[in-house]
Coordinates of C-alpha atoms and ligand atoms in Angstrom, one line a residue:
X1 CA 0.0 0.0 0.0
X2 CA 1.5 3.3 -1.0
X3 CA 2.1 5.3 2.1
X4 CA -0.3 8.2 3.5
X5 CA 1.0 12.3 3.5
X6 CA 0.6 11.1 7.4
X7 CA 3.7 9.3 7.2
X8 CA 5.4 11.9 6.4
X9 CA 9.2 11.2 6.9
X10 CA 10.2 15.0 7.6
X11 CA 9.5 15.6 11.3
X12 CA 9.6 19.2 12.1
X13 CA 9.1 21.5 15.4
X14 CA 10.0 18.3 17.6
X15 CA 13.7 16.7 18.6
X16 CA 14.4 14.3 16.3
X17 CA 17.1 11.7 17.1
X18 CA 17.9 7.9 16.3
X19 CA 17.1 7.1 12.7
X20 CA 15.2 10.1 11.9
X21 CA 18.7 12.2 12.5
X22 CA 20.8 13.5 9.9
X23 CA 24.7 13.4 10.1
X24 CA 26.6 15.8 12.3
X25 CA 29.1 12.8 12.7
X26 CA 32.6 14.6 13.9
X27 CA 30.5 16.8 15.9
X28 CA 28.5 13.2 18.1
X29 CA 32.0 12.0 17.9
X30 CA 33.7 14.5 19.9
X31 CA 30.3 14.7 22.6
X32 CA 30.7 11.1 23.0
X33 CA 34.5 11.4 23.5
X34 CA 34.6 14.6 25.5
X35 CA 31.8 14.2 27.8
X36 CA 31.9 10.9 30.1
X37 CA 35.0 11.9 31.1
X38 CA 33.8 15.2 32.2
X39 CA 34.4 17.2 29.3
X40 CA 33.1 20.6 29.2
X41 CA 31.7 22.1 25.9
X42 CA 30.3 25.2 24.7
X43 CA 28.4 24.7 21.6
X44 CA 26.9 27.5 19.6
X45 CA 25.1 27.8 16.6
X46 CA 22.1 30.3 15.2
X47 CA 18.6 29.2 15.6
X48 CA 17.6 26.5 13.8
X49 CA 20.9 24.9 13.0
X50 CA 19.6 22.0 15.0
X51 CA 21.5 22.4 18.8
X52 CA 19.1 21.2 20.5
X53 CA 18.4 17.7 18.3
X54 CA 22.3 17.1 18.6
X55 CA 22.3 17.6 22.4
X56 CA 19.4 15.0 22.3
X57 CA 21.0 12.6 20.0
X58 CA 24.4 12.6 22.1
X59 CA 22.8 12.0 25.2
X60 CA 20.4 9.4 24.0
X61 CA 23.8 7.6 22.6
X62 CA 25.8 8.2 25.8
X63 CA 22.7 6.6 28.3
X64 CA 22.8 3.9 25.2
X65 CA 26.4 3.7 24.7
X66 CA 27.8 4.2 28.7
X67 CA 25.4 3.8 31.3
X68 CA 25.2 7.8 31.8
X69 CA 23.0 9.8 33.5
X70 CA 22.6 12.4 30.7
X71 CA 20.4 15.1 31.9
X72 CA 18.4 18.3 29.7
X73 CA 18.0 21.1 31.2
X74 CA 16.2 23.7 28.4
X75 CA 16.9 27.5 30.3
X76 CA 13.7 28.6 28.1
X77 CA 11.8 26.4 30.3
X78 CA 12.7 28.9 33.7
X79 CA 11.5 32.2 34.5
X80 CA 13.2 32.9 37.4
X81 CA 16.5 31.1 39.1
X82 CA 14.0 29.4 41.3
X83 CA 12.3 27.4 38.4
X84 CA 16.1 27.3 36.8
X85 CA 17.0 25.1 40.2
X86 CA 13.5 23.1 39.9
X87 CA 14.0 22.4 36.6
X88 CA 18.0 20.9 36.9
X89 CA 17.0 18.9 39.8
X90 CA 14.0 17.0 38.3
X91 CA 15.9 16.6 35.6
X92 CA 18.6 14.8 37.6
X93 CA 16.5 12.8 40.1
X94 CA 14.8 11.9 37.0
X95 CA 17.8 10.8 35.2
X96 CA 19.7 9.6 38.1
X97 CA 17.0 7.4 39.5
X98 CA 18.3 7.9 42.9
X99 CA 16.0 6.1 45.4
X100 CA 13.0 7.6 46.8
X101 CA 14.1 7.9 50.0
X102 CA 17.3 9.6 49.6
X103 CA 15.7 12.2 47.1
X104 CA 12.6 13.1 49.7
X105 CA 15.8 13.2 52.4
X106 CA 17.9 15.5 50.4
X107 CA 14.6 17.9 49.6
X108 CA 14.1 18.3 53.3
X109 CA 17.9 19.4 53.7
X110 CA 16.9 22.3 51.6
X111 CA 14.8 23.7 54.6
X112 CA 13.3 26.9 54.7
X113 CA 9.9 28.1 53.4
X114 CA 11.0 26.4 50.5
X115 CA 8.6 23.1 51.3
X116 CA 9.3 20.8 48.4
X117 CA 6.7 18.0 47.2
X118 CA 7.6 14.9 46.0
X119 CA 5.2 13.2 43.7
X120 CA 5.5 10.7 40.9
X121 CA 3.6 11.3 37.8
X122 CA 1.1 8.8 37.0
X123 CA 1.3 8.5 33.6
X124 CA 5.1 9.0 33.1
X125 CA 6.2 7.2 35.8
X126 CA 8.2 10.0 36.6
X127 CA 8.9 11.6 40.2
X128 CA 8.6 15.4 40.0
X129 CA 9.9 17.7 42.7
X130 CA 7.9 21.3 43.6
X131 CA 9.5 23.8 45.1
X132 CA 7.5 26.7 47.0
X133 CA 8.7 30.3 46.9
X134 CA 11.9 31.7 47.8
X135 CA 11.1 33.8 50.9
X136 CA 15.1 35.0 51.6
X137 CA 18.3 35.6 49.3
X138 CA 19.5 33.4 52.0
X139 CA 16.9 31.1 51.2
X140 CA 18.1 31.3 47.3
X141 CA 22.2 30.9 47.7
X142 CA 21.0 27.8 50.0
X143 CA 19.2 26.2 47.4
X144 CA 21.9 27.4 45.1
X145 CA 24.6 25.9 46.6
X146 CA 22.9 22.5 47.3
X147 CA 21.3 22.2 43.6
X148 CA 25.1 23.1 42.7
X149 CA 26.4 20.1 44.2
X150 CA 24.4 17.5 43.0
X151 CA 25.5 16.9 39.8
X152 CA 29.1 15.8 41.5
X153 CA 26.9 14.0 44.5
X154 CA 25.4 11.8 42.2
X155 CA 28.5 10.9 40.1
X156 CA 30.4 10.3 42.9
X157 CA 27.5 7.6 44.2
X158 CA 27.2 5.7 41.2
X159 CA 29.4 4.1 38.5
X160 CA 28.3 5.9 36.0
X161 CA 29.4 9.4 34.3
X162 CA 26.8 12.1 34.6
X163 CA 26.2 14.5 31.5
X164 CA 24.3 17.8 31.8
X165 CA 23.4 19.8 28.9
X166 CA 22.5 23.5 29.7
X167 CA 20.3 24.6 26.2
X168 CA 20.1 28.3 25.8
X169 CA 22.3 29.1 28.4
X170 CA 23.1 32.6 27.8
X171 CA 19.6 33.2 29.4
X172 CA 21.6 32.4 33.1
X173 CA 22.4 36.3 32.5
X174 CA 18.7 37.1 33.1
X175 CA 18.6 35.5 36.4
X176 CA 21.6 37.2 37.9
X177 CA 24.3 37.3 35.7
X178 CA 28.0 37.6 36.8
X179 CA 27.7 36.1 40.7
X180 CA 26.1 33.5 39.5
X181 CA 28.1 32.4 36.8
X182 CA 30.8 32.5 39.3
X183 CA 29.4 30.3 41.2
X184 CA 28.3 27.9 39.1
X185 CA 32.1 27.6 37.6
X186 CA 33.3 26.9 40.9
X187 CA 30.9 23.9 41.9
X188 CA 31.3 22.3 38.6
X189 CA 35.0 22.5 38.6
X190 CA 35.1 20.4 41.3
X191 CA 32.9 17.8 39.9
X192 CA 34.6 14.9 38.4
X193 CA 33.0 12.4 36.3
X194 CA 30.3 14.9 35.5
X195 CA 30.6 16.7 31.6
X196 CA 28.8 19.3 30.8
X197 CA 27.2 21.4 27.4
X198 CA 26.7 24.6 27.5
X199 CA 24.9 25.4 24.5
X200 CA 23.2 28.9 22.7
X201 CA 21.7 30.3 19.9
X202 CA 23.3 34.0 20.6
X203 CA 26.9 32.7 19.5
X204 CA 28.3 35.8 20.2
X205 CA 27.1 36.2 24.0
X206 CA 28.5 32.2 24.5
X207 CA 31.7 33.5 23.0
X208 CA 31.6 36.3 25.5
X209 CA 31.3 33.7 28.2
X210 CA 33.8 31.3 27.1
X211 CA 36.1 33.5 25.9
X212 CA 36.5 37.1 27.9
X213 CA 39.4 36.6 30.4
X214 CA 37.1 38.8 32.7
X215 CA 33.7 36.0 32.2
X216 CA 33.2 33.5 35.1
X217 CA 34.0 30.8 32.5
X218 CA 36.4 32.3 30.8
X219 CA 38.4 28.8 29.1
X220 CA 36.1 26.6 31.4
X221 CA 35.6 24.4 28.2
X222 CA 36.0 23.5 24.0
X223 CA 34.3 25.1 21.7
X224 CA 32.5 23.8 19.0
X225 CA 30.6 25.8 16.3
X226 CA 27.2 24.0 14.8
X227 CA 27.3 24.9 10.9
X228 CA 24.7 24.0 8.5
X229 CA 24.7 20.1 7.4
X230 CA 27.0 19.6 4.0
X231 CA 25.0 18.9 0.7
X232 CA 26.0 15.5 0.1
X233 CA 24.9 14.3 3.5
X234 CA 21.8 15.9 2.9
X235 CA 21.4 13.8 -0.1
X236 CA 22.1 11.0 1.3
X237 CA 19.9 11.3 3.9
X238 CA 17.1 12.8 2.0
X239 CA 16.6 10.4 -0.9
X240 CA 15.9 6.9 0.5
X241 CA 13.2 9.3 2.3
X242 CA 11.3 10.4 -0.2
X243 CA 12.3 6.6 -1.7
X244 CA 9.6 5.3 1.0
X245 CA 6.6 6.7 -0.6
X246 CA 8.8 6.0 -4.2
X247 CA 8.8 9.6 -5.2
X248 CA 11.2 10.6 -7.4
X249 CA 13.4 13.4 -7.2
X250 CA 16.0 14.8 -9.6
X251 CA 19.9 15.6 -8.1
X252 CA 18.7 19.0 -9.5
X253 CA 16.1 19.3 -7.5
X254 CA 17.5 17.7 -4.4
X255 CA 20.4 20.4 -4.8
X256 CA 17.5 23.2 -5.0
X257 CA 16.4 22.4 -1.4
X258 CA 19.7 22.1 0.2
X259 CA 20.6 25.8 -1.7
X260 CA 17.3 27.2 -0.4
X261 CA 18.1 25.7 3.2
X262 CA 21.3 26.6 3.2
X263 CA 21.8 23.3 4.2
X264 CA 20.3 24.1 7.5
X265 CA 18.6 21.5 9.4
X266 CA 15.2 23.5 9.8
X267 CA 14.7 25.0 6.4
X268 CA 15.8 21.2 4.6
X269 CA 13.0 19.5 7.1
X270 CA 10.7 22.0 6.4
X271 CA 11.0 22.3 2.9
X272 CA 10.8 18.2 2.1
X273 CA 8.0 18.1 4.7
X274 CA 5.8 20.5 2.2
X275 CA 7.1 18.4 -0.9
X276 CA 6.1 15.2 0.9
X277 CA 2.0 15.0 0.2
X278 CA 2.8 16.7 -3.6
X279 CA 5.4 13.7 -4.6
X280 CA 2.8 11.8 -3.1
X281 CA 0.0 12.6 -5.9
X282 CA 2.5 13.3 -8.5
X283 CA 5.8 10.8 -8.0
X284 CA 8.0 13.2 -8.7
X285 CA 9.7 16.3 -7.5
X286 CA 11.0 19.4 -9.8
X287 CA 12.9 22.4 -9.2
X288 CA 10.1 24.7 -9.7
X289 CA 7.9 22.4 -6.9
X290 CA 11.2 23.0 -4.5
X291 CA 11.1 27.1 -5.1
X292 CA 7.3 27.1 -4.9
X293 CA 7.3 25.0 -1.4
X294 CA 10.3 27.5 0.1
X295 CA 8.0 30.3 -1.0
X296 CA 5.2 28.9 0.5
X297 CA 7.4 29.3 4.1
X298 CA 8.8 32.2 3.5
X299 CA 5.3 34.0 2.9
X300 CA 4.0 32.2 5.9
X301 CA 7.2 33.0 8.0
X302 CA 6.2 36.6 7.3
X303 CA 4.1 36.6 9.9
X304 CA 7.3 36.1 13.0
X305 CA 9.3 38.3 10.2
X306 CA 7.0 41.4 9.9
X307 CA 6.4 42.5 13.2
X308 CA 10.3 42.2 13.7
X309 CA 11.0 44.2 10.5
X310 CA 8.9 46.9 12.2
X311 CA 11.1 47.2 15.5
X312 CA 14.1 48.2 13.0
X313 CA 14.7 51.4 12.7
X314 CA 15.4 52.9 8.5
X315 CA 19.0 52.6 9.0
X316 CA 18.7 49.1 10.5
X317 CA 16.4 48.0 7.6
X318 CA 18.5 49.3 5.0
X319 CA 21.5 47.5 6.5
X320 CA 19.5 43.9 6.6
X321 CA 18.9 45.0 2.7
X322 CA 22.0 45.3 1.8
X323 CA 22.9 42.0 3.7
X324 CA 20.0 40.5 2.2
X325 CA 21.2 41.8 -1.4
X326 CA 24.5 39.7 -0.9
X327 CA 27.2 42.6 0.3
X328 CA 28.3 41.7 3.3
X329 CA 31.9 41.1 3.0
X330 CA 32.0 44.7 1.9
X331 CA 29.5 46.7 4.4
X332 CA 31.9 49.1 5.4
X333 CA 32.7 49.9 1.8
X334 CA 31.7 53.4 0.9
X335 CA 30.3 52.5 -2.4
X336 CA 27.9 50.2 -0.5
X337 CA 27.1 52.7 2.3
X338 CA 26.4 55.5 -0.1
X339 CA 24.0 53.0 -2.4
X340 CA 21.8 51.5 0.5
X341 CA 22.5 55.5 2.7
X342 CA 23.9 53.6 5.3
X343 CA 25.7 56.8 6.8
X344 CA 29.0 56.8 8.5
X345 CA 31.1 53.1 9.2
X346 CA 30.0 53.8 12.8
X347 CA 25.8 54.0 12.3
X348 CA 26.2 50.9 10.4
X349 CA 28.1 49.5 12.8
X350 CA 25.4 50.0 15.3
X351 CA 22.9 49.0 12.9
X352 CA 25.1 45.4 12.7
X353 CA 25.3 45.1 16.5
X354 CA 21.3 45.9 17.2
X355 CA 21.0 43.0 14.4
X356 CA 22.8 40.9 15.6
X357 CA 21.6 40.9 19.2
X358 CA 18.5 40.3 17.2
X359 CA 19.5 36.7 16.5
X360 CA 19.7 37.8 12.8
X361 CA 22.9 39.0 11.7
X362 CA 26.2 36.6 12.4
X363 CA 29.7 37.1 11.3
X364 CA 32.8 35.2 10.2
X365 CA 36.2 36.6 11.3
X366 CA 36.5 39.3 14.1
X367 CA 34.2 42.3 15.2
X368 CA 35.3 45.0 12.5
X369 CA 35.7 46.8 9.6
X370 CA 37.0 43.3 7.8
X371 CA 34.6 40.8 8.9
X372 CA 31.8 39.3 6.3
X373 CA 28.3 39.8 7.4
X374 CA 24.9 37.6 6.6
X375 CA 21.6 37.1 7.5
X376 CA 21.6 33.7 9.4
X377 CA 18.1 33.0 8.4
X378 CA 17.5 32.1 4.8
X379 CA 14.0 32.8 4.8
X380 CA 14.2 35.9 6.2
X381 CA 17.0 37.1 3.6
X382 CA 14.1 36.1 0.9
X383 CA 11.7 38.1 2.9
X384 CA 13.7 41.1 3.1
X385 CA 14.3 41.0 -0.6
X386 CA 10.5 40.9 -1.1
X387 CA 10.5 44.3 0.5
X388 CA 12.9 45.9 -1.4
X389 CA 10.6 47.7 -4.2
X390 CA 7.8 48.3 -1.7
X391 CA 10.4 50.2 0.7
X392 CA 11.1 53.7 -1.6
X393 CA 14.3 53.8 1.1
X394 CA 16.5 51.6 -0.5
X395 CA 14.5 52.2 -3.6
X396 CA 17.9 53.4 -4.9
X397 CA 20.0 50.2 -4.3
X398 CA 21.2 48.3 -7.1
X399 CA 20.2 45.5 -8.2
X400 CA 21.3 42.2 -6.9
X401 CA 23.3 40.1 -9.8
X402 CA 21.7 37.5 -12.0
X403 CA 23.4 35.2 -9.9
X404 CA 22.0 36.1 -6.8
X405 CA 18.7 36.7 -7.9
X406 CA 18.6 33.1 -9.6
X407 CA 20.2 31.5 -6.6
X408 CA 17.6 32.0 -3.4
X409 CA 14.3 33.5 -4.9
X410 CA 11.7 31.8 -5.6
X411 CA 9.8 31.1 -8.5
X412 CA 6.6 31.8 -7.5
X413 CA 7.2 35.4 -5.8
X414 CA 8.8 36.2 -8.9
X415 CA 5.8 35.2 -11.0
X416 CA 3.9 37.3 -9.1
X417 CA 6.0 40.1 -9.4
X418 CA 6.7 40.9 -6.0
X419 CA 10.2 41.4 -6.8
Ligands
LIG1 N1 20.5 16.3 12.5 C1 19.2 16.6 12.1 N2 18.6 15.7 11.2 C2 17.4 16.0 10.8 N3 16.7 17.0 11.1 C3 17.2 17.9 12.0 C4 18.5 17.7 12.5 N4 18.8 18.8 13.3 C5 17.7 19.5 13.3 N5 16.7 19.1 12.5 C6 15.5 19.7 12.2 O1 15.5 21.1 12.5 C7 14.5 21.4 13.5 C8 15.1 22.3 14.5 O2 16.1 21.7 15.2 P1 16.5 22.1 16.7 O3 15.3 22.4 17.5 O4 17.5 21.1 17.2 O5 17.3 23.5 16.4 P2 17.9 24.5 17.4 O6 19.2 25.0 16.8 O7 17.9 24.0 18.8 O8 16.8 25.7 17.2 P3 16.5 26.9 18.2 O9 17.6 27.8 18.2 O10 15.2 27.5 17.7 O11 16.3 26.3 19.6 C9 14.1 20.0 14.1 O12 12.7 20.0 14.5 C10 14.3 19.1 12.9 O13 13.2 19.2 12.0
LIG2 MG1 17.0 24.6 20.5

């Protein structure tokens, strides 16, 4: 029986690990070597380059692989340091298995007006701890200090390596920033047989943290960059997919959706996950079905895009244009500043930085005049370029090249004259 558009072999929005995940080979390879020996890693990569799947995949190896007690702790997830303590610990008595006792024991240590349940859910089997207010900042460092310690307390009970992966970890800065840190540095240093990830999608802030002789974890750990997934993994991966519901695709179409995507995990899943029910009907997949389905997002992605386009201010916009339009090796360059009227090196400059702390801007090579610029997120560089001829500001700009133009528009906004 030919398989439904239900079983659809492009999972999006969710972690996908096991079969359903795609390469990143060297990088498992150096989480699975690093880590049960207590490695420490930062990993950073833009959104959507698929951080959080490879955290998931790693650990799901290493409990596979070595017994470990790998433990996820998403910072998202917290809205105060409270909740950020909540969250680790469940996370560890969940992984850990420790016996009931010892956990309800250890919760009571905690004293104060802090009152901690212990239930188990029913469903999930799983024991969750609830912690009431913090009355006290004494009350806080306590728990602090004890939620610190466990990581090491556990490893050093059992025969296993613990693993804990912080996701979004620049958010610790909301909580309390510097102290903090400080803290958390000298607890985990101590810990041995425990490794750790410290991962975030604001590269630069990570790098800050890692790397400023002045931040609390200044050479705490490696670093490792997430890129986008190389093409001919992609393929790879992506044909005996679309082979289970024997659709057809042409190299030059498979090509086309790794181009679009950028090769990035998100964009590729996306992408094959709209072309899915259409191969379905048809058998096969073209070019023009790939540009039509990366339209299809980027007009729906409008929606997140729009409202952030109008926090920008003229000069900011102008800069993503010219990013957008393919110049940002040469940003700086007064024939580029005077085309798009980005004003003097140091307004665009500032334009660059408000972009970047955006989550949409990245750059390769250091902080200046030299460095190449991009927009991070394909679909948004297709969406600012739909926005060009409506925007009489850059109005003036030239032309992106043939080249570009072919490259990463799609069809279908073309035909419809948008561009
Ligand atoms: N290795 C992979 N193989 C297949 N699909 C992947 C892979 N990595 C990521 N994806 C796809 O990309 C989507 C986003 O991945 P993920 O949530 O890991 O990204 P992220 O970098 O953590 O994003 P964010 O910064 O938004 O948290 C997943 O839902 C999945 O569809
Ligand atoms: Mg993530």
């Amino acid at each position: 029986m030919a398989p439904a558009p239900s079983d659809n072999p492009f999972a999006i929005g969710t972690l996908v690990t096991g079969d359903e995940f795609a390469d990143r080979a060297d990088e498992l390879r150096l989480l699975e070597d690093e880590l049960p020996s207590g490695g420490r890693i930062f990993l950073l990569a833009y959104r959507r380059y698929g951080k959080s799947c490879l955290i998931c995949e790693a650990l799901r190896r290493l409990e596979k692989n070595t017994g470990a007690i790998a433990v996820y702790v998403d910072l998202y997830k917290a809205s105060s340091e409270r909740e950020f303590w909540e969250l680790m610990i469940n996370q560890l008595v969940a992984g850990s298995r420790e016996p009931v006792k010892r956990v309800v024991d250890w919760l009571k240590s905690l004293g104060g007006t802090l009152r901690p349940t212990f239930s188990v859910d029913q469903q999930s089997g799983m024991p969750t701890v609830t912690l009431g207010p913090v009355a006290t900042s004494a009350e806080l460092g306590r728990l602090r200090e004890r939620a610190l310690a466990l990581p090491g307390e556990i490893a050093a009970r059992g025969r296993h390596p613990v693993i804990v992966a912080f996701d979004e970890f620049q958010q610790i800065h909301e909580f309390d920033g510097g102290r903090l840190e400080k803290q958390m540095r000298a607890a985990f240093q101590q810990h041995r047989q425990v490794g750790y990830v410290f991962a975030g999608s604001k590269p630069h802030l990570l790098r800050q943290m890692a790397e400023d002789p002045n931040a609390a974890f200044y050479r705490f750990g490696r670093r490792l960059e997430l890129g986008p997934i190389p093409a001919e993994a992609w393929f790879g991966y992506l044909k005996p997919r679309f082979g289970k519901g024997r659709i057809q695709v042409s190299g030059d179409a498979l090509r086309r959706i790794v181009e679009l995507a950028e090769g990035i995990p998100y964009y590729v899943m996306r992408v094959c996950r709209l072309l899915w029910p259409r191969g379905l009907r048809r058998q096969t997949i073209d070019i023009s079905e790939v540009d039509a389905a990366f339209g299809e997002i980027v007009d729906e992605a409008g929606e997140i895009f729009a409202p952030t386009w109008e926090e920008l201010t003229l000069a900011q916009r102008r800069t993503a244009a010219a990013l957008a339009e393919g110049r940002g090796h040469e940003i700086f360059a007064e024939a580029v500043r005077k085309v798009y009227e980005l004003g003097a090196p140091s307004s665009v400059a500032r334009s660059l930085e408000r972009l970047r702390d955006l989550g949409l801007v990245g750059h390769e090579g250091p902080t200046t005049t030299g460095a190449r610029y991009r927009i991070v997120d394909p679909g948004f560089v297709a969406w600012v370029r739909r926005q060009r001829p409506r925007d009489p500001i850059v109005s003036g700009a030239r032309a992106p090249t043939s080249a570009q133009e072919q490259g990463s528009q799609p069809k279908r906004a073309r035909r419809r004259g948008r561009l």
